[in-house]
Coordinates of N, CA and C in Angstrom, one line a residue:
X1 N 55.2 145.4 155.7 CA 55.8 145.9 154.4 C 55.6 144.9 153.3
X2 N 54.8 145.7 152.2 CA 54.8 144.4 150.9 C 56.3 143.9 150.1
X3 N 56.7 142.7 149.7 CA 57.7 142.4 149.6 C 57.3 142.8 147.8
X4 N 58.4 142.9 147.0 CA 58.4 143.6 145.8 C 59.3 142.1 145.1
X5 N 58.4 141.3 144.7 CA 59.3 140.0 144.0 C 59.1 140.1 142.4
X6 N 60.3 139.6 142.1 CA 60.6 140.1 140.2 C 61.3 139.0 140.0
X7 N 61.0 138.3 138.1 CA 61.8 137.4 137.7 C 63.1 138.5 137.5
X8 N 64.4 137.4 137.4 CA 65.8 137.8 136.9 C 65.4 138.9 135.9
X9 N 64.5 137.5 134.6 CA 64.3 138.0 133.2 C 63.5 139.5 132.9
X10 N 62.9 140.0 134.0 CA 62.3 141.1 133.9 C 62.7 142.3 134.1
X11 N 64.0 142.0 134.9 CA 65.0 143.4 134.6 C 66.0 144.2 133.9
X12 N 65.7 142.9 133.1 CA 66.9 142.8 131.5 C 66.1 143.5 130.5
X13 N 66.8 144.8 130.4 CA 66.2 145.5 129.1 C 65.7 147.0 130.4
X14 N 65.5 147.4 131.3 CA 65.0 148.2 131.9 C 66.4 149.5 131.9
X15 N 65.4 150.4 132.0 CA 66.4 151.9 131.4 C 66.8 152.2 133.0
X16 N 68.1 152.5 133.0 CA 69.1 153.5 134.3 C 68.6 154.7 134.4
X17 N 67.8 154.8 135.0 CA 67.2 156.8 135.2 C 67.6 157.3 136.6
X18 N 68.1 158.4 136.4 CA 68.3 159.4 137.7 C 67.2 159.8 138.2
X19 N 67.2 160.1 139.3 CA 66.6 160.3 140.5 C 66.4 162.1 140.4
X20 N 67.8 162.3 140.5 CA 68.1 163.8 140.1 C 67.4 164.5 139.2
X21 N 67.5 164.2 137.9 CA 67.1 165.0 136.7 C 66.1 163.8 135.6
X22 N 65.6 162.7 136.0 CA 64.9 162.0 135.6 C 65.2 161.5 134.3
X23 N 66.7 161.5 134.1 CA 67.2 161.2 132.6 C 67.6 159.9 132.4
X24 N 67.4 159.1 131.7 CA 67.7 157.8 131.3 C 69.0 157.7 130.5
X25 N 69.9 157.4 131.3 CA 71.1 157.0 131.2 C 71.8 155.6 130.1
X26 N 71.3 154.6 130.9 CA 71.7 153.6 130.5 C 70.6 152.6 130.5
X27 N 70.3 151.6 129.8 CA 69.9 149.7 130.5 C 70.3 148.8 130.7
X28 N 69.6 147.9 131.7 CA 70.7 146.3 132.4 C 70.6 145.9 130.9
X29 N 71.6 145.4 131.2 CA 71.7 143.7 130.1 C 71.6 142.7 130.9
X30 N 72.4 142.8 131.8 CA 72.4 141.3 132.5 C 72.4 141.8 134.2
X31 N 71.7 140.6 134.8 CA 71.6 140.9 136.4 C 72.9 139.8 136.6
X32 N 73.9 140.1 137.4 CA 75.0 139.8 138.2 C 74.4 139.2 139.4
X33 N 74.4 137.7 139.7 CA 74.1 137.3 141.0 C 75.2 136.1 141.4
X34 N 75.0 136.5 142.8 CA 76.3 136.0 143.4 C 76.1 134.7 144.1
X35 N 75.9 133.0 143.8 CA 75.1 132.5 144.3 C 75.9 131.9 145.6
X36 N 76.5 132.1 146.0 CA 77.4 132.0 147.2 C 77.0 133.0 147.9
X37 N 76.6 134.2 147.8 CA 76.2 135.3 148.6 C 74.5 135.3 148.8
X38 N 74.1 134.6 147.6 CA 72.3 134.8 147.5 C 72.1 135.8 147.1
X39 N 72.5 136.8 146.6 CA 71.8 138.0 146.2 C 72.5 138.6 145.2
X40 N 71.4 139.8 144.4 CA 71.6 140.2 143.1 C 73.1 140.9 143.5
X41 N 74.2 141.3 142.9 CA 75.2 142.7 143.4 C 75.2 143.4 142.4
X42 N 74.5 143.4 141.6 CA 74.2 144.3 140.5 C 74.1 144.3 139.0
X43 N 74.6 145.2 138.0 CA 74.0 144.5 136.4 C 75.2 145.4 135.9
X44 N 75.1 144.6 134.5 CA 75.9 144.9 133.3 C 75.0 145.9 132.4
X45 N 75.4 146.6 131.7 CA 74.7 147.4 131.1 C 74.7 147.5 129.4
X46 N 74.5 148.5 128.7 CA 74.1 148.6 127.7 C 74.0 150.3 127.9
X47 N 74.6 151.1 126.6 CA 74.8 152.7 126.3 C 73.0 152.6 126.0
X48 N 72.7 153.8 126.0 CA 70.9 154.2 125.4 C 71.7 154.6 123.6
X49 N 70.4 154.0 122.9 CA 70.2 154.6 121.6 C 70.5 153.6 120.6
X50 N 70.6 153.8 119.8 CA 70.4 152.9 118.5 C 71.3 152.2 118.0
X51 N 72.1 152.7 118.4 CA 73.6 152.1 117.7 C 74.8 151.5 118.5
X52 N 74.2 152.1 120.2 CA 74.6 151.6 120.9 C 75.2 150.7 121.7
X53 N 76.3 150.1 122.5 CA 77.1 149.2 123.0 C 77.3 149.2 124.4
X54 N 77.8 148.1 124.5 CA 77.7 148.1 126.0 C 78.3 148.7 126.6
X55 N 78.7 148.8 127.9 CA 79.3 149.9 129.0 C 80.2 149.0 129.3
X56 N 81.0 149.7 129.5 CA 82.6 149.0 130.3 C 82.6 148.5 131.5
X57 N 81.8 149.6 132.5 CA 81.8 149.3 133.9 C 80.2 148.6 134.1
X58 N 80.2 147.7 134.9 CA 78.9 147.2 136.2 C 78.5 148.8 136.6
X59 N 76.8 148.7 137.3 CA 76.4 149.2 138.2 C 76.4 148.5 139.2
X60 N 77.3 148.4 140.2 CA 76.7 147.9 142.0 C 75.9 148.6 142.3
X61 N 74.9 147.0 142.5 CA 73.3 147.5 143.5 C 73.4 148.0 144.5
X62 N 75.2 148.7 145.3 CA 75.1 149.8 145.9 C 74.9 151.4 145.9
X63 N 74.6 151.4 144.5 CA 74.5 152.9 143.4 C 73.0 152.5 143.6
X64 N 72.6 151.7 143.4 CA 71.1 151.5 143.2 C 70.1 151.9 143.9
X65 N 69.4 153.2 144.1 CA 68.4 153.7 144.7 C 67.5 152.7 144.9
X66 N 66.8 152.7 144.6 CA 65.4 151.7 143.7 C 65.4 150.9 142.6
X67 N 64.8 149.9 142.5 CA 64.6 149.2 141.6 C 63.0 148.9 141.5
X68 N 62.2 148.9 140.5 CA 61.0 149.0 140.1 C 60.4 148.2 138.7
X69 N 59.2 147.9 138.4 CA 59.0 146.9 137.4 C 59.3 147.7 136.2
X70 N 59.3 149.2 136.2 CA 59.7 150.1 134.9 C 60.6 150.8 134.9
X71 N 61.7 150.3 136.0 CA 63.1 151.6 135.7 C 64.0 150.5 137.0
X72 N 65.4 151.3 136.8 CA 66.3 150.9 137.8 C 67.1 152.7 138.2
X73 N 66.7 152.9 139.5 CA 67.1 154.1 139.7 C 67.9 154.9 140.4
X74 N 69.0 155.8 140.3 CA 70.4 155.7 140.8 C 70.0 157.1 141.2
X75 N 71.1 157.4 141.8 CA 70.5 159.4 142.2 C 71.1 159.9 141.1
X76 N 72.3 159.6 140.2 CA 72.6 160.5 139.7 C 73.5 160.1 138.6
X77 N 74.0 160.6 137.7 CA 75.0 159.9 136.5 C 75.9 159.2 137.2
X78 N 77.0 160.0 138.4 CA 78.3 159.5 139.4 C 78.2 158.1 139.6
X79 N 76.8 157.5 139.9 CA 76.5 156.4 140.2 C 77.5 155.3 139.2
X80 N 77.8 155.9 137.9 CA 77.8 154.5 136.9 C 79.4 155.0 137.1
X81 N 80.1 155.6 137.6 CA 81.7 156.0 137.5 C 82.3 154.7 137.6
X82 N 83.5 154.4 137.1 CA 84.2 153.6 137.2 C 84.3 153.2 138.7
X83 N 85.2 154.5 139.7 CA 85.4 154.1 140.7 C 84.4 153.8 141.5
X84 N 83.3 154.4 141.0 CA 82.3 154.1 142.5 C 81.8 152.7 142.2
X85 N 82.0 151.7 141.2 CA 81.3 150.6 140.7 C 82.8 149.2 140.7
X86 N 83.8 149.9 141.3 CA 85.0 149.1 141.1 C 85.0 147.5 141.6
X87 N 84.0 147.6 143.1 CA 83.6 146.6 143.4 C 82.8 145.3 142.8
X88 N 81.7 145.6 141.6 CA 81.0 145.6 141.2 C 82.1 144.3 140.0
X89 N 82.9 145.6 139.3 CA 83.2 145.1 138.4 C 84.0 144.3 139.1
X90 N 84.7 143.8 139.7 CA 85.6 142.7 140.4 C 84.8 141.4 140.8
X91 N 83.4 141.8 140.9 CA 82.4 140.4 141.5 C 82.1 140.3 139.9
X92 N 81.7 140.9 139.1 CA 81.6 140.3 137.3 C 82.7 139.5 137.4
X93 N 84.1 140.3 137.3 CA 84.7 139.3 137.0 C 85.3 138.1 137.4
X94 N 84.9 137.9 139.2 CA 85.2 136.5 139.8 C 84.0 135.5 139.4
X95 N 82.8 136.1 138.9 CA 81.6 134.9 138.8 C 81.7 134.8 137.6
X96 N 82.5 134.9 136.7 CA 82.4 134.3 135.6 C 81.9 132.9 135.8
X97 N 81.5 132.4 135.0 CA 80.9 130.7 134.9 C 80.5 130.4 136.2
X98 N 79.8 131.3 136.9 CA 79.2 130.5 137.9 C 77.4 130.8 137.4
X99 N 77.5 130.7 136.6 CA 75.7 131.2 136.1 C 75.0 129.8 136.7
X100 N 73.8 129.9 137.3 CA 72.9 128.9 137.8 C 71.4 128.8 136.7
X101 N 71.7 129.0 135.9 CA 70.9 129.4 134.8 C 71.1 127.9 134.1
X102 N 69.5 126.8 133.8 CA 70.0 125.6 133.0 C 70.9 124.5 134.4
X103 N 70.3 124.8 134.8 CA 71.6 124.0 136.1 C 70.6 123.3 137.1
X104 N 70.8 121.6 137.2 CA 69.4 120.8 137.8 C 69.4 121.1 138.7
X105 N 68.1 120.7 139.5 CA 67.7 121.1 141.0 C 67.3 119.7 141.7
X106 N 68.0 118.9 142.3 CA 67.5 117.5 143.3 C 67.4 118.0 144.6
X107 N 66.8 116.9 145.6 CA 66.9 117.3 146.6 C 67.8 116.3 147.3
X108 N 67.9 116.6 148.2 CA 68.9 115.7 149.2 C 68.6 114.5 149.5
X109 N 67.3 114.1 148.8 CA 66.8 112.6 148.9 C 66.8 111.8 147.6
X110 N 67.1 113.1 146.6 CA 67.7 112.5 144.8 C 67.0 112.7 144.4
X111 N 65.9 113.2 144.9 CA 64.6 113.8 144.0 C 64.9 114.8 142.7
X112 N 64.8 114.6 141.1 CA 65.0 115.7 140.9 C 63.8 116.9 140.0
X113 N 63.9 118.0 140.3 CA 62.9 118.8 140.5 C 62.5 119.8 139.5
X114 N 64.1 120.1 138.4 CA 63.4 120.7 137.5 C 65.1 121.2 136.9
X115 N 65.2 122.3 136.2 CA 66.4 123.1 135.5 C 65.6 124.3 135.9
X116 N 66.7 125.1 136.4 CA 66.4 126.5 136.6 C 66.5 127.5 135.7
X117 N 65.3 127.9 135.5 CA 65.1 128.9 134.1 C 65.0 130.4 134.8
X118 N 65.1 130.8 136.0 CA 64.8 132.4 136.2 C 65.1 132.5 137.6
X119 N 65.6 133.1 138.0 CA 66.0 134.0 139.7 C 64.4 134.4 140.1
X120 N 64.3 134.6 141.5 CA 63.0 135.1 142.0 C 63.7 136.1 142.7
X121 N 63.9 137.4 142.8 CA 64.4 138.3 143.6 C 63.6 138.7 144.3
X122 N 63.6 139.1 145.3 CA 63.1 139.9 146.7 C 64.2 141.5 146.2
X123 N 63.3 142.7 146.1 CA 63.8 143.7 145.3 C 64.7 144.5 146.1
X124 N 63.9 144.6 147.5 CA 64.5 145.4 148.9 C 65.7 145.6 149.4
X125 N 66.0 144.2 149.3 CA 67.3 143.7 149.7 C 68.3 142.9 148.3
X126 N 67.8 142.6 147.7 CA 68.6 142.3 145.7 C 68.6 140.9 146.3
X127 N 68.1 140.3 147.3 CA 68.0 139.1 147.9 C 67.3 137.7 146.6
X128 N 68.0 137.2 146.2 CA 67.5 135.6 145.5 C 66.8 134.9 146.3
X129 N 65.6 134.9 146.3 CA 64.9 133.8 147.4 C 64.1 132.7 146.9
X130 N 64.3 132.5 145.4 CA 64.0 131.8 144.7 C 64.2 131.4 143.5
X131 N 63.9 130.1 142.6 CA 64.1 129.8 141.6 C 63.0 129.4 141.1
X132 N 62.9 129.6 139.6 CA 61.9 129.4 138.8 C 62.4 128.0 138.1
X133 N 61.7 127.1 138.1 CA 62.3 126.0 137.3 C 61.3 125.3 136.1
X134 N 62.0 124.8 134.6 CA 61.3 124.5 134.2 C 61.3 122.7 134.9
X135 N 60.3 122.3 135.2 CA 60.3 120.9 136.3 C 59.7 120.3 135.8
X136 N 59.4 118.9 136.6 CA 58.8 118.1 137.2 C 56.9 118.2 136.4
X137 N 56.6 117.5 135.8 CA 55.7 117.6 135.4 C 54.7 117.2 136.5
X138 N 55.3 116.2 137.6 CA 54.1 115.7 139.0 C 54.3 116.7 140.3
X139 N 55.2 117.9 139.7 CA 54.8 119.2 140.7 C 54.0 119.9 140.3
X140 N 54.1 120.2 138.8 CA 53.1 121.2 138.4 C 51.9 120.9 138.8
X141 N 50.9 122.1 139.1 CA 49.7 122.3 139.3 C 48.6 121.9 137.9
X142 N 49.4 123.1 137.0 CA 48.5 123.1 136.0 C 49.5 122.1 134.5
X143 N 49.7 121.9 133.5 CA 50.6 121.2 132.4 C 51.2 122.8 131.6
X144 N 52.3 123.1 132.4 CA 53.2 124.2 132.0 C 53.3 125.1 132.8
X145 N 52.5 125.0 133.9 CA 53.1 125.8 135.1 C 53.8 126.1 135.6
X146 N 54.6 127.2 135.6 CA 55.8 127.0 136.5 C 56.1 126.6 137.6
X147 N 57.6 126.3 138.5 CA 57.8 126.1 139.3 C 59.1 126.8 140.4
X148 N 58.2 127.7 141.3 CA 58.7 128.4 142.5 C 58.8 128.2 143.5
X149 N 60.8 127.8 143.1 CA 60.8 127.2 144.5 C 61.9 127.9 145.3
X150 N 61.5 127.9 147.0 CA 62.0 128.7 147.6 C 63.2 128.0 148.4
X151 N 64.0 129.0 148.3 CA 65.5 128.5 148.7 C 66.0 128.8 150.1
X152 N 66.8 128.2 150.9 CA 67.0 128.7 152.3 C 67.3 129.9 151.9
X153 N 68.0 130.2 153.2 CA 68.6 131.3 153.5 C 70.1 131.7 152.7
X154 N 70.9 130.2 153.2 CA 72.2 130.1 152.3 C 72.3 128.9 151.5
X155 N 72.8 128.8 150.9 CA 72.9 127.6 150.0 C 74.4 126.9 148.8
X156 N 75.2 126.4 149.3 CA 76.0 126.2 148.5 C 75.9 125.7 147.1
X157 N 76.7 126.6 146.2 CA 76.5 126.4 144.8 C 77.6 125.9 143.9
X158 N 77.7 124.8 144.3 CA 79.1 124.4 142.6 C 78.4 123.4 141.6
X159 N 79.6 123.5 141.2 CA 79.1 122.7 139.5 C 77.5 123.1 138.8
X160 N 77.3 121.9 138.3 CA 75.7 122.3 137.8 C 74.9 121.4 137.8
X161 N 75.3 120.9 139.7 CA 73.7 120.2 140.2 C 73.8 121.5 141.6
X162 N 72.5 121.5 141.8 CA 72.1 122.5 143.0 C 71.0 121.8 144.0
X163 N 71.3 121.7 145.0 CA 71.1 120.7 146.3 C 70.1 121.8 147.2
X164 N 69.0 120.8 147.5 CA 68.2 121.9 147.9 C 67.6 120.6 149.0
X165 N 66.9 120.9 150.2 CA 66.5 120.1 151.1 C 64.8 118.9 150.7
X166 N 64.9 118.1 151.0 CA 63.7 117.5 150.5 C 62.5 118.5 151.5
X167 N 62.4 118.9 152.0 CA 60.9 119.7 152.5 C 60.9 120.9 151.4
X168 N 61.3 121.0 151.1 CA 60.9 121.9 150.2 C 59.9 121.9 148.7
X169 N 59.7 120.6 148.5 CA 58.5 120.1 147.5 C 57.3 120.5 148.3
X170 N 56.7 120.4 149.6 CA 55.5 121.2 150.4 C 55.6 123.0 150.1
X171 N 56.3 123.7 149.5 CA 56.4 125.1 149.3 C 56.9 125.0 148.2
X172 N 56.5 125.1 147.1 CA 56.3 124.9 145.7 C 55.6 125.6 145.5
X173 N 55.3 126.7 144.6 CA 54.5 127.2 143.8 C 54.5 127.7 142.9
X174 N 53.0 128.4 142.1 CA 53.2 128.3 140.7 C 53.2 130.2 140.4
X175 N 53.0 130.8 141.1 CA 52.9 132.3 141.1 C 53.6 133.0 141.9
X176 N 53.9 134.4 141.4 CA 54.7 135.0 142.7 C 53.5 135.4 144.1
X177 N 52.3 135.5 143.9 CA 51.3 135.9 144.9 C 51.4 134.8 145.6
X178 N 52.0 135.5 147.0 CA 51.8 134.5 148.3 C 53.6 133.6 148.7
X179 N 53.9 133.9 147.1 CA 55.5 133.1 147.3 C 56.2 133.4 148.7
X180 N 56.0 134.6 148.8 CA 57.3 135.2 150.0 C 56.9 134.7 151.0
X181 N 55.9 134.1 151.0 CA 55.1 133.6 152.3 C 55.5 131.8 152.3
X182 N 55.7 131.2 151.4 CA 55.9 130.0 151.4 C 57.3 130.0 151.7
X183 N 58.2 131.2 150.6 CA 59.8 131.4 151.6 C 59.7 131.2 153.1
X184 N 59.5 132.3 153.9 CA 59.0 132.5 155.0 C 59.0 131.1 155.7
X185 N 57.9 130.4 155.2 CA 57.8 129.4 155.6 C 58.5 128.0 155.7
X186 N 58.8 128.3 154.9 CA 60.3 127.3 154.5 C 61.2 127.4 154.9
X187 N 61.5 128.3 155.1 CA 62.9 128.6 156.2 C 62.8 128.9 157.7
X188 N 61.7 128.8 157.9 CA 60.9 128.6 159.1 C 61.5 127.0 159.6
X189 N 60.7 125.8 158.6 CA 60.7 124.8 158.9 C 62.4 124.4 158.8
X190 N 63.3 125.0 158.4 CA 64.6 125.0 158.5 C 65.3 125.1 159.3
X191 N 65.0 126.1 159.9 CA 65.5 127.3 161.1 C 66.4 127.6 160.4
X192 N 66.3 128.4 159.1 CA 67.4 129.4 158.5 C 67.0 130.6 158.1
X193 N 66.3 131.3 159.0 CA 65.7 132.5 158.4 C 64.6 133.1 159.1

């Protein structure tokens, strides 16, 4: 099975369409990730149209059919109800200020590696299996290349340094092609995954 990997930043702005009647509902504004849990739980939204404002309630990525590089897709309006997204909104509002967004990356040898500029999601599962960092100029490949780096399995997250294992500089890369496979690998040489 191909793994379906997307920055954070590329889900921000994508329209809510039904499944049912193919109507576009709403769009994310913001992806909700839980970094104690590793994975997306869902987004904040935005009304459709011009004049439009935001939505009161979260969608939980349990409403969430599909997720795709051109839509986010629910079966049906019911999806965005208050009650069915109650959960949703209760994880918005315990993560407040836990954004990992701008927040350094060392390793456990004090190496440090970069500021994290973007989530790498794994789409299947809303799974975080990576970070994008602006880094290290003696990791980059090319002078402004990014840097993708893959995260265990679990990972404790406070304040705004983020502790990541020193093997993890050998699975660094600069593209999503092939990433899931350096994850893979990496948590291989961990035994976390």
């Amino acid at each position: 099975m191909t793994q379906l990997l997307m920055r954070a930043t590329s889900l921000v702005g994508l329209p809510v369409v039904t499944t049912s009647s193919g109507e576009a509902l709403a769009e994310t504004r913001d992806v909700i990730y839980v970094p104690d849990l590793g994975r997306v739980v869902g987004f904040t939204l935005n009304k459709r149209g011009r004049l439009a404002g935001r939505m009161k309630h979260p969608l939980a990525m349990s409403q969430v059919h599909a997720v795709g590089r051109d839509a986010v897709m629910i079966s049906d309006a019911g999806a965005l109800d208050a009650g069915e997204n109650a959960s949703a909104h209760a994880v918005v509002n315990d993560s407040k200020g836990r954004n990992v967004i701008g927040n350094a990356v060392l390793t456990d040898a004090g190496k440090q590696l970069g500021t994290v500029r973007d989530l790498i999601i794994e789409m299947s599962e809303g799974e975080v299996i990576g970070y994008e960092l602006d880094g290290n100029p003696d990791l980059q490949r090319a002078e402004g290349a990014p840097l993708l780096l893959p995260l265990p399995s679990t990972l404790a997250v406070s304040g705004d340094v983020l502790m990541v294992p020193a093997d993890v500089e050998e699975f660094i890369r600069d593209d999503l092609a092939g990433f899931g496979s350096a994850v893979t690998g990496f948590r291989a040489r961990l035994g976390s995954g």
